[in-house]
Coordinates of C-alpha atoms (C1' of nucleotides) in Angstrom, one line a residue:
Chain Q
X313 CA 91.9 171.5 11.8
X314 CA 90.4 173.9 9.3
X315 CA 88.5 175.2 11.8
X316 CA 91.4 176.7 12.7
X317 CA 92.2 178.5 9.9
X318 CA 91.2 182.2 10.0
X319 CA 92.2 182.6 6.7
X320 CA 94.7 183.0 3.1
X321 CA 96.9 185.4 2.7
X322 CA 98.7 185.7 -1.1
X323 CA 101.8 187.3 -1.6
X324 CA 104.1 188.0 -4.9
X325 CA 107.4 187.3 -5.0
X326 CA 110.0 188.9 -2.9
X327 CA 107.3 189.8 -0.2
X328 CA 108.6 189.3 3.4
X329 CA 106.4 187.0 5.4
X330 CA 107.9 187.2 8.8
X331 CA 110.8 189.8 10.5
X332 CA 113.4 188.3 12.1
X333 CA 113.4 190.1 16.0
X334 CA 109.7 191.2 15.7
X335 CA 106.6 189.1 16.4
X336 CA 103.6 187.8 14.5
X337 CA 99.8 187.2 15.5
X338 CA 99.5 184.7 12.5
X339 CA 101.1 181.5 12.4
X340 CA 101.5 180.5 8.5
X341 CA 101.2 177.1 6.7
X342 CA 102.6 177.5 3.1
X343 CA 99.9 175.9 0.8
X344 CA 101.9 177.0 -2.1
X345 CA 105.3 178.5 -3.6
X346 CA 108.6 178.7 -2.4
X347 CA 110.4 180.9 0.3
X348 CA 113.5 181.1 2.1
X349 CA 114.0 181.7 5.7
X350 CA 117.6 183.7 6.8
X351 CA 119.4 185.5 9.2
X352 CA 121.0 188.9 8.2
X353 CA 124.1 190.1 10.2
X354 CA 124.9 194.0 10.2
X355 CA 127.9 193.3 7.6
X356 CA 125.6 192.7 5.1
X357 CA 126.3 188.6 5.5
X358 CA 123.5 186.2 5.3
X359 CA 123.1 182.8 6.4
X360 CA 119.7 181.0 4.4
X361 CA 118.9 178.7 7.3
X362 CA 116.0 176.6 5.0
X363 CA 113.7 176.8 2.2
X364 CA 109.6 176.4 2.9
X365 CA 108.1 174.3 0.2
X366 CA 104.1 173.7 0.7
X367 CA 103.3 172.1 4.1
X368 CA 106.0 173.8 5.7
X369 CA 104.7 175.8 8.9
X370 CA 106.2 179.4 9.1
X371 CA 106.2 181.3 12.8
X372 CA 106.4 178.8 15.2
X373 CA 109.2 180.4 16.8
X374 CA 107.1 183.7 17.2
X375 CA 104.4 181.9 18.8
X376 CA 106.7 180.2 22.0
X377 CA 109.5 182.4 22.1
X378 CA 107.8 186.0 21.0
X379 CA 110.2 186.9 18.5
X380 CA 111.2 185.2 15.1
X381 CA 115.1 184.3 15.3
X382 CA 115.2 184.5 11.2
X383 CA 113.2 186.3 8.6
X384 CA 111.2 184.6 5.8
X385 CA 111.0 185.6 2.4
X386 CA 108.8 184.4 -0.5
X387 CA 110.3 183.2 -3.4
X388 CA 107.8 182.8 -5.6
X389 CA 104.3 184.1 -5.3
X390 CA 103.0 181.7 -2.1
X391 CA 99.7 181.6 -0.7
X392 CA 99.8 181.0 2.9
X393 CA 97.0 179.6 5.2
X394 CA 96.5 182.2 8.2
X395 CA 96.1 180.9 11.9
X396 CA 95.5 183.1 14.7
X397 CA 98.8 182.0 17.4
X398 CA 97.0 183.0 20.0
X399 CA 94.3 180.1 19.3
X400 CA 97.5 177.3 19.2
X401 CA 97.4 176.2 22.4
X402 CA 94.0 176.2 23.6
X403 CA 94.0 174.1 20.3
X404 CA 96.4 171.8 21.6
X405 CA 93.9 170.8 23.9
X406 CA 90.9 170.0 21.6
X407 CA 93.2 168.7 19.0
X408 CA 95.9 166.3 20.0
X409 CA 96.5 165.1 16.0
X410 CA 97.5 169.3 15.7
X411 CA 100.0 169.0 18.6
X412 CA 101.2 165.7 17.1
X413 CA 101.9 167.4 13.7
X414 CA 103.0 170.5 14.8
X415 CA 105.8 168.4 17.1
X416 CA 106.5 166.3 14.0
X417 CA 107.2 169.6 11.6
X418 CA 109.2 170.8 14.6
X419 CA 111.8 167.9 14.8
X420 CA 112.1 167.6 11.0
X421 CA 113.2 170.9 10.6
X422 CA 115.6 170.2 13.6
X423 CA 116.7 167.0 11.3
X424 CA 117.0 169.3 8.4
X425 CA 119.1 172.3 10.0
X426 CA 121.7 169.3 11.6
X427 CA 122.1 168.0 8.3
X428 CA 122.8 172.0 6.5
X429 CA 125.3 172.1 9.7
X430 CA 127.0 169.2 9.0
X431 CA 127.8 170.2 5.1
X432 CA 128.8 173.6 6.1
X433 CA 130.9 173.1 9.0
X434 CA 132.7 169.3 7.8
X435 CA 132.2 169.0 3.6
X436 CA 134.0 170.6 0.8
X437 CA 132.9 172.6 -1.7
X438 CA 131.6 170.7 -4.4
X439 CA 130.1 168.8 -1.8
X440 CA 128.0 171.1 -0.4
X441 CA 126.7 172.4 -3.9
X442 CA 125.9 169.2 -4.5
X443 CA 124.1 168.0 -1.5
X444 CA 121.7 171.4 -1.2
X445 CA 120.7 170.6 -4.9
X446 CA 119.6 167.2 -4.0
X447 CA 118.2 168.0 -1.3
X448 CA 116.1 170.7 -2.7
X449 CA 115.2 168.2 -5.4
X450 CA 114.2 165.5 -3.3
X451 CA 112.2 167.6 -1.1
X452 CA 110.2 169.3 -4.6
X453 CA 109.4 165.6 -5.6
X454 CA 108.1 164.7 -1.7
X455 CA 105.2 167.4 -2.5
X456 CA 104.6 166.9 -6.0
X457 CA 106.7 169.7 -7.9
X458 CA 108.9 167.2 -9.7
X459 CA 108.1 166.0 -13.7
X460 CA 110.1 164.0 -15.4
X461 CA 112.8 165.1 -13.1
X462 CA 112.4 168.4 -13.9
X463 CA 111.8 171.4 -11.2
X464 CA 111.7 175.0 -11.2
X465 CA 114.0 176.5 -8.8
X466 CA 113.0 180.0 -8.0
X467 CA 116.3 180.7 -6.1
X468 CA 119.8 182.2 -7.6
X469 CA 123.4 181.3 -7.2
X470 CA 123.8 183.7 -4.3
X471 CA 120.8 182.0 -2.1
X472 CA 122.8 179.2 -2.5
X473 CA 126.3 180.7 -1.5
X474 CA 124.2 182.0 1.0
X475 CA 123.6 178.5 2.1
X476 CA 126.9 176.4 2.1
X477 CA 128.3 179.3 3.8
X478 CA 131.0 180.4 0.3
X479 CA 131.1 183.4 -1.6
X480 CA 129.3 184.1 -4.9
X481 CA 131.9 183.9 -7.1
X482 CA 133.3 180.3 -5.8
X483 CA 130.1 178.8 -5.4
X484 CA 129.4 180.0 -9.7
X485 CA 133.2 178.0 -9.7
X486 CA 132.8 175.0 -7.7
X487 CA 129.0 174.6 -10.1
X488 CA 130.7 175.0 -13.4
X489 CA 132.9 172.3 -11.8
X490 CA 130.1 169.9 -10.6
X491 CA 128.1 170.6 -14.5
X492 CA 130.8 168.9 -16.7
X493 CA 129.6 165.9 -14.1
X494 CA 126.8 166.2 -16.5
X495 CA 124.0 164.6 -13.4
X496 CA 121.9 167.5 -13.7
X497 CA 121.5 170.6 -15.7
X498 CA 120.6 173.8 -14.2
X499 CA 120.0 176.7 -16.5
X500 CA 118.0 180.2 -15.3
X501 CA 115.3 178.5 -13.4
X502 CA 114.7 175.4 -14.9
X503 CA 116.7 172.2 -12.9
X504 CA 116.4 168.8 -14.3
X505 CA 118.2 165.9 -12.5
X506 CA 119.3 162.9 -14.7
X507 CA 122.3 160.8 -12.1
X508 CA 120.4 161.1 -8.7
X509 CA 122.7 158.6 -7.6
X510 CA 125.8 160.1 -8.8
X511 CA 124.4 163.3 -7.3
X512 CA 124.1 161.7 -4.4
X513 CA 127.8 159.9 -4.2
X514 CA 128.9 163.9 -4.6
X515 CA 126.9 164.9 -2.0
X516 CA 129.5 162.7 0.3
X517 CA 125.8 160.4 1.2
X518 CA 126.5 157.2 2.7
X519 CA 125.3 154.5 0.0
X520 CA 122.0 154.0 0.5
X521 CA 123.1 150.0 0.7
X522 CA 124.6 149.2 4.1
X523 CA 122.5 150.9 6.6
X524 CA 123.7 151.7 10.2
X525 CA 123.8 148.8 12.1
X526 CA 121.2 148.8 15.5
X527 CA 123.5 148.6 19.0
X528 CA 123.0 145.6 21.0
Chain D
X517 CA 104.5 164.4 34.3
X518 CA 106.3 162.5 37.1
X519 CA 103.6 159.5 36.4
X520 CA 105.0 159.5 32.4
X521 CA 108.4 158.6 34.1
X522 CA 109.7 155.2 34.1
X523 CA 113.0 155.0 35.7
X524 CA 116.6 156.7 36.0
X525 CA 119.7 155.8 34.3
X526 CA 123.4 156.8 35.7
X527 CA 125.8 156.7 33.3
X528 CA 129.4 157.3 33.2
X529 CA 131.4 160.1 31.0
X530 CA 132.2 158.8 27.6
X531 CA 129.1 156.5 27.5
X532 CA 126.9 156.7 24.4
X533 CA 123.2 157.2 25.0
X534 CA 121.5 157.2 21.2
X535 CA 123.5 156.3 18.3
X536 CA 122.9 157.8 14.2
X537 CA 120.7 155.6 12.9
X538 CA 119.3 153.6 15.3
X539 CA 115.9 153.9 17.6
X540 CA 115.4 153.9 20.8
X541 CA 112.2 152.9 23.4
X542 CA 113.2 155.9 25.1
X543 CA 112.9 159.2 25.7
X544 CA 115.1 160.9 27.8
X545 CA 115.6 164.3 30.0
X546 CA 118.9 164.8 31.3
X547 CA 118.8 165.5 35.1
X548 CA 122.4 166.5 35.5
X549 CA 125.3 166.4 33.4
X550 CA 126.7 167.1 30.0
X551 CA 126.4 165.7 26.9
X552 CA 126.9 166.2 23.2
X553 CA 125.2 165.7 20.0
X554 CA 126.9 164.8 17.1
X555 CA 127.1 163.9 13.5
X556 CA 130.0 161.3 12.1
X557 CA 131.2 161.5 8.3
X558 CA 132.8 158.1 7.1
X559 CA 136.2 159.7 6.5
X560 CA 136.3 160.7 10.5
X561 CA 135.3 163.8 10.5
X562 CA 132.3 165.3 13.1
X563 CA 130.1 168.0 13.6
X564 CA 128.7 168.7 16.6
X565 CA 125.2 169.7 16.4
X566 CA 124.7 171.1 20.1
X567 CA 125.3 170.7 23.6
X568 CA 123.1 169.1 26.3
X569 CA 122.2 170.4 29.6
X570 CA 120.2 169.7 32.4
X571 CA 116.9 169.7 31.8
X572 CA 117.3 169.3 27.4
X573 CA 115.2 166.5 26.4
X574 CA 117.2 163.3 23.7
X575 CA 115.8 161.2 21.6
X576 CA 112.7 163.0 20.0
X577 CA 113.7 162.5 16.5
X578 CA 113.8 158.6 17.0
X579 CA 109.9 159.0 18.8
X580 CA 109.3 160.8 15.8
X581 CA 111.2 159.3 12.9
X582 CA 111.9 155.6 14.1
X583 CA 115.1 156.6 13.9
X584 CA 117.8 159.0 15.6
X585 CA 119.9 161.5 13.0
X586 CA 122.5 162.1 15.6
X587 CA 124.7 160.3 18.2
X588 CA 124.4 161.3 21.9
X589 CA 127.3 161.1 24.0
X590 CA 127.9 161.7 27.9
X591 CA 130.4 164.0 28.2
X592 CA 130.5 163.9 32.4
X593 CA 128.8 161.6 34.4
X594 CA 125.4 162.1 33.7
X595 CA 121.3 161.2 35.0
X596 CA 118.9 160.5 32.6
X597 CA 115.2 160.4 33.6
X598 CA 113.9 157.9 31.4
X599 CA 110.4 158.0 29.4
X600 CA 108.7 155.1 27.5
X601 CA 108.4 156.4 24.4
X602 CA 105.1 154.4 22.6
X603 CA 103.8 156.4 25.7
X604 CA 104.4 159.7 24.4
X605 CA 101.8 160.8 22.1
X606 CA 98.8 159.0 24.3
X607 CA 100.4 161.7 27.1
X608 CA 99.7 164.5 24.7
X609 CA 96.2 163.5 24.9
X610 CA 95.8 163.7 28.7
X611 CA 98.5 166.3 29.7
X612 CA 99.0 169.4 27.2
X613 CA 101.1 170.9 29.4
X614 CA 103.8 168.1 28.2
X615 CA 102.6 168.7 24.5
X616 CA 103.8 172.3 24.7
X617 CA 106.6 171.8 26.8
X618 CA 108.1 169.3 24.1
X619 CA 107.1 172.0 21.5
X620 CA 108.8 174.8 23.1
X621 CA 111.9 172.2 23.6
X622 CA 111.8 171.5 19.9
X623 CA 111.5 174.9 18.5
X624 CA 114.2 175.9 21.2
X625 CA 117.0 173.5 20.0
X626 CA 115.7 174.9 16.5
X627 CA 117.0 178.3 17.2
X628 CA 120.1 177.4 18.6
X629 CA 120.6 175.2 15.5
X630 CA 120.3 178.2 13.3
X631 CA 122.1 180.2 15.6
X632 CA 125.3 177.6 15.0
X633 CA 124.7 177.5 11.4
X634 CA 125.0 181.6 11.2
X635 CA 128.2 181.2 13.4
X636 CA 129.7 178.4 10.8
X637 CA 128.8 179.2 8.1
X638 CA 129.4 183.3 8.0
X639 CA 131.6 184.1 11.0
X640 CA 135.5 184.6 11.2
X641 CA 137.5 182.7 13.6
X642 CA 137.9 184.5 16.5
X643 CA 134.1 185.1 16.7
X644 CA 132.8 181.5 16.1
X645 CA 134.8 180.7 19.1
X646 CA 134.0 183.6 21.0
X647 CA 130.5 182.7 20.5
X648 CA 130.4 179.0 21.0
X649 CA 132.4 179.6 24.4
X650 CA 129.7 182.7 25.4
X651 CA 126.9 180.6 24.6
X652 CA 127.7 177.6 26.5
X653 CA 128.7 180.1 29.4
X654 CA 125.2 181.5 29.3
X655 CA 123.4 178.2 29.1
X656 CA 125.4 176.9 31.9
X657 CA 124.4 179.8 33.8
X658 CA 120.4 179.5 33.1
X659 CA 120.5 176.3 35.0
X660 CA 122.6 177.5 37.9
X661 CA 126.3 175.8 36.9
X662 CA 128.0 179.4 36.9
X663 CA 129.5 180.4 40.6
X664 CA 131.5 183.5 40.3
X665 CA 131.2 183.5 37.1
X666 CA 133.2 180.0 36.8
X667 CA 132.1 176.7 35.0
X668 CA 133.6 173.3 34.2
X669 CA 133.6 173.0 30.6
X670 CA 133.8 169.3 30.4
X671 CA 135.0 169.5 26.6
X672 CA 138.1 169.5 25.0
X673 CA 139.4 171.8 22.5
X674 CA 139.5 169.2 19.8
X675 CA 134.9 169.0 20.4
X676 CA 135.1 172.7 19.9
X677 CA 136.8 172.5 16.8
X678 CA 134.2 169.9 16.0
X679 CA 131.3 172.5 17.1
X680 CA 132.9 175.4 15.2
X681 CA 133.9 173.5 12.0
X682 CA 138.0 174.4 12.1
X683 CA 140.9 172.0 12.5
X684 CA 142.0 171.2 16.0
X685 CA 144.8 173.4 15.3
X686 CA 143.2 176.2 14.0
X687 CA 141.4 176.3 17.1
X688 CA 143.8 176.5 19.2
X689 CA 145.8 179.4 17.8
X690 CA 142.8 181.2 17.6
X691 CA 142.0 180.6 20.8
X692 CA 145.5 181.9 22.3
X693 CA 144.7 184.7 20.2
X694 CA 141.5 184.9 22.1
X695 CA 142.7 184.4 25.8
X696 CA 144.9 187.4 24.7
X697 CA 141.9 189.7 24.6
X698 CA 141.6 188.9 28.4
X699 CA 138.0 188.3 28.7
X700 CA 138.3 185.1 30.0
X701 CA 140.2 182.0 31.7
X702 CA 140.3 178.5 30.4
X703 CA 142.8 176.4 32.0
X704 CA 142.0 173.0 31.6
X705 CA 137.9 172.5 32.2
X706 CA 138.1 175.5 34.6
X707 CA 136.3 178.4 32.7
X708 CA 135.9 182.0 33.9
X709 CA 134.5 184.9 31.9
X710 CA 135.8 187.9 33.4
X711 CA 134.1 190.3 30.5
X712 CA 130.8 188.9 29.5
X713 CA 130.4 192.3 27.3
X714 CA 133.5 192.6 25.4
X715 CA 133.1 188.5 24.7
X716 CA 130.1 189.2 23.2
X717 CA 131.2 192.0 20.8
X718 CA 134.3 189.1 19.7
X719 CA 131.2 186.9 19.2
X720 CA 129.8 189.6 16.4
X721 CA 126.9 190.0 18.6
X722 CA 124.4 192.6 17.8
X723 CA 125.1 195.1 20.4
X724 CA 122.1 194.9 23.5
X725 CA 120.8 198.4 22.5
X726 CA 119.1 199.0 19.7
X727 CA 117.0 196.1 19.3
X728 CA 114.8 195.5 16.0
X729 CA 112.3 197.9 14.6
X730 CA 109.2 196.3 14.0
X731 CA 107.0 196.0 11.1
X732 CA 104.8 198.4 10.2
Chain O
dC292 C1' 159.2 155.6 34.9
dG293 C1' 156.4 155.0 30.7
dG294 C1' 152.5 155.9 28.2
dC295 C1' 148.4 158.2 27.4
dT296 C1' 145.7 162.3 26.2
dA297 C1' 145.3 167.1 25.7
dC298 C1' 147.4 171.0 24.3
dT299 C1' 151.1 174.0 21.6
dT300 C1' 153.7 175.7 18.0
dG301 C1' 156.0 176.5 13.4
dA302 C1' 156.4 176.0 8.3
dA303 C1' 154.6 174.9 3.9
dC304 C1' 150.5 174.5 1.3
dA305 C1' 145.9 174.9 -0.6
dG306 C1' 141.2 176.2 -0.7
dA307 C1' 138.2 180.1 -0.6
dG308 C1' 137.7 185.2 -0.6
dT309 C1' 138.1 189.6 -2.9
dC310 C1' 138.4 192.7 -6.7
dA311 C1' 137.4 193.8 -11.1
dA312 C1' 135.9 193.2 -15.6
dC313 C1' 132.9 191.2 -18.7
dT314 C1' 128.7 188.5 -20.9
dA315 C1' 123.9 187.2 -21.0
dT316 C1' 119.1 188.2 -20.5
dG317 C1' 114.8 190.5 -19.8
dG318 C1' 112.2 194.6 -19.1
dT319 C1' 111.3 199.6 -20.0
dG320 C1' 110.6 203.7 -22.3
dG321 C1' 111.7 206.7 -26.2
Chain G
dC429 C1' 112.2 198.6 -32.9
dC430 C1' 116.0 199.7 -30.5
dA431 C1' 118.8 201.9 -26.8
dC432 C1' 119.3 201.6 -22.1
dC433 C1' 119.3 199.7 -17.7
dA434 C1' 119.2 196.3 -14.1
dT435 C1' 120.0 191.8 -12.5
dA436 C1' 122.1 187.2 -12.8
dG437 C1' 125.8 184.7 -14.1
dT438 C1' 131.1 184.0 -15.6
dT439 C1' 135.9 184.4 -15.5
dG440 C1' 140.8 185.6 -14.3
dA441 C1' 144.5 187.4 -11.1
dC442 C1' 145.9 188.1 -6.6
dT443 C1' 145.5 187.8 -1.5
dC444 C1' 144.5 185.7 2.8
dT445 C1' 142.5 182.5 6.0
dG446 C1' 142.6 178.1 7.4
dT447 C1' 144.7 173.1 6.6
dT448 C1' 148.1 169.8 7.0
dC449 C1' 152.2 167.9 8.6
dA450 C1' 155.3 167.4 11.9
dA451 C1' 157.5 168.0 16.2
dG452 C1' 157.2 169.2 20.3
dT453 C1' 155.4 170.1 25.8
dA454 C1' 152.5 169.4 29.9
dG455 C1' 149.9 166.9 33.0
dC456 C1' 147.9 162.6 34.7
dC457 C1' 147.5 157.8 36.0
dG458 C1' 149.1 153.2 36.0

DNA sequence: CGGCTACTTGAACAGAGTCAACTATGGTGG
DNA sequence: CCACCATAGTTGACTCTGTTCAAGTAGCCG
C-alpha cells in the first residue's frame, strides 16, 4: 500500500485541501491534524458535513464522481499522504485489502453523516451540542489524541453552529447551558471530558445497557 | 456478477427488510420498487436518511460493521436480488468491477447524505421541501419511472416531514404554500412537475450557469 | 355504514434567529 | 511597554419561524 503513495504534502492551518465543484488528481489520507469538510451556499450559510481526524481519506468523491460535492479545510497544520487517483483503480486490482479499506472508510462516513442527520433534523438543542462534543471526543481517543481525557479542539463555536444546523449566538446559549452540567469543560482550545456518561444521556444515546434485540 | 447472486425476494409494501441494530447474511440490490431508510429515536421520533430505488444497493453497513445503523422499509411492493454476504469481499478478489461498483455506490449515497444534511440543517421551509420533492423527481427519472413528467410517489406527507425534519403539520402548510407556486401537482401519490426550473430555484439551487471556478 | 388512514386548518405557544452591544484574548507595530 | 486591532466568545431584547394541540375533512375498504 505504500507503494502507492506518491508522496506528503504539509499544510498550515486554514489551508484548503480540496474545492468543493472542482476536481483533484490526488486522493489524500490525513496522517495528521484536524480538518473540516463543508458545503457553502451563496447566502453565506454553511453546513460542516464532518471533521477528518488522521486515517480519514480525503477526495474520494473527486475520484468516482469528478467533482468534490464539499470543500475541505485544515484545521490545524495536517500532513497529508498524496496518492495519485488515477492509480486507484488499477490498484484495486493488485490490492484487494486497498478496495476492502477504502469500501470500509466509505460506509463509515456514510454511518457518520446518518447519525449528524439524525441530530440535526430530530434532537433539540442541547442535544445536539452535546452529542457533536462526544462524538468528536470519542473519535480523538479512537486515534490516540486523548490524555487523561483531555483534547485539543482546534475548532470554534461557529464550526459547531455550523454543524447542528443553529445560529452562533444560540449555540454560545444552549453551551453555557450544557457547562453548569459541569461533564466537561471546554475553554479556548483545550476540552477535557469528566461525565462521559452523563455526556452521553444528554446526547439523547440509547443506554449502552439493553442493546437492540436481533429479529427472528 | 450474476454468479454472486443467490436468489430473489418479493416482498410486500410495509415489509421491513434490515432493522437498526441488527445484521443480516445478506446483501441486497433492489430490482424494482421503493423503499426508505430510516433512523428511530425512543421518544417516536424518525429521520429518514434516504430513499431507495431501483438499482441502490441495502445492507453494506451490516457486511461491513456486523451490524446495520438504519432500518430499511419497503415502501411499495418491492424485488430484492439477494447476495450472500460472507461472499462479498472473496468477490472483490476475482471481480473489480463489483469492488468499484460498490465504491461508487457508497460514495454516491455519501453525497446525497450531505446533500440532505445541507437541506436540514441550513435551508428554510419552502426549499427543503422543494428540494426533497425535486430530488426524488430526478432520481425517479434516472431510472426511467418519470412518463410525462409524472411519478408515483409512494410516500406520505407525514415520511416527508420525517425526511425534511419539520412536524407533519408544518409540512403540510408549507407545502399548500408550495402547490401555490404552480410548479407541480401532487394529488395523492400522483406527482407531476410542470416547472422543473422554477422548482429548482424554490429548492435554493445554485443556478445551472455559472458553475464553479477552479483552483488555480 | 363505520372505521381507518391521510390530509387540512386554525389558534396559542415556544424555541431559535437576528440585532446590537460588550468583554476577553492574543498579536502587531510604534 | 503600551496602544491598537482583530478574532472569539458573551449577553440581552425583540422578532419570527416552526411546534403543539385540537378539531376538523376526504377518501378507501371492510
Amino acid at each position: 500500500m505504500q507503494s502507492f503513495k506518491s508522496g506528503e504534502l504539509v499544510l498550515d492551518a486554514g489551508a484548503t485541501i480540496l474545492v468543493e465543484g472542482t476536481n483533484s488528481p490526488h486522493l489524500y489520507t490525513l496522517l495528521s491534524g484536524w480538518a473540516i469538510k463543508h458545503k457553502s451556499l451563496e447566502d453565506g450559510l454553511r453546513q460542516v458535513l464532518n471533521f477528518a481526524l488522521p486515517g480519514d481519506l480525503l477526495g474520494l468523491q473527486a475520484s468516482i464522481s469528478d467533482t468534490m460535492h464539499h470543500t475541505v479545510e485544515a484545521l490545524t497544520g495536517v500532513v497529508l499522504c498524496v496518492f495519485p487517483r488515477e492509480k486507484l483503480w488499477t490498484l484495486y486490482e493488485s490490492h484487494q485489502g486497498l478496495a476492502f479499506d477504502i469500501t470500509w472508510l466509505a460506509a463509515r462516513e456514510e454511518t457518520i453523516l446518518g447519525d449528524y442527520l439524525v441530530t440535526v433534523g430530530q434532537r433539540r438543542a442541547t442535544e445536539r451540542v452535546a452529542f457533536v462534543l462526544l462524538h468528536l471526543f470519542q473519535r480523538a481517543r479512537q486515534v490516540g489524541l486523548v490524555r487523561n481525557n483531555k483534547v485539543t479542539f482546534p475548532f470554534t463555536q461557529e464550526h459547531l453552529a455550523d454543524t447542528i444546523g443553529f445560529s452562533l449566538v444560540h449555540t454560545n446559549k444552549t453551551l453555557k447551558q450544557l457547562r453548569r452540567t459541569g461533564c466537561f469543560k471546554w475553554v479556548g482550545t483545550n476540552f477535557e471530558l469528566t461525565d462521559e456518561q452523563k455526556l452521553g444521556a444528554l446526547a439523547g444515546e440509547p443506554s449502552p445497557i439493553g442493546g437492540v434485540r436481533p429479529l427472528v
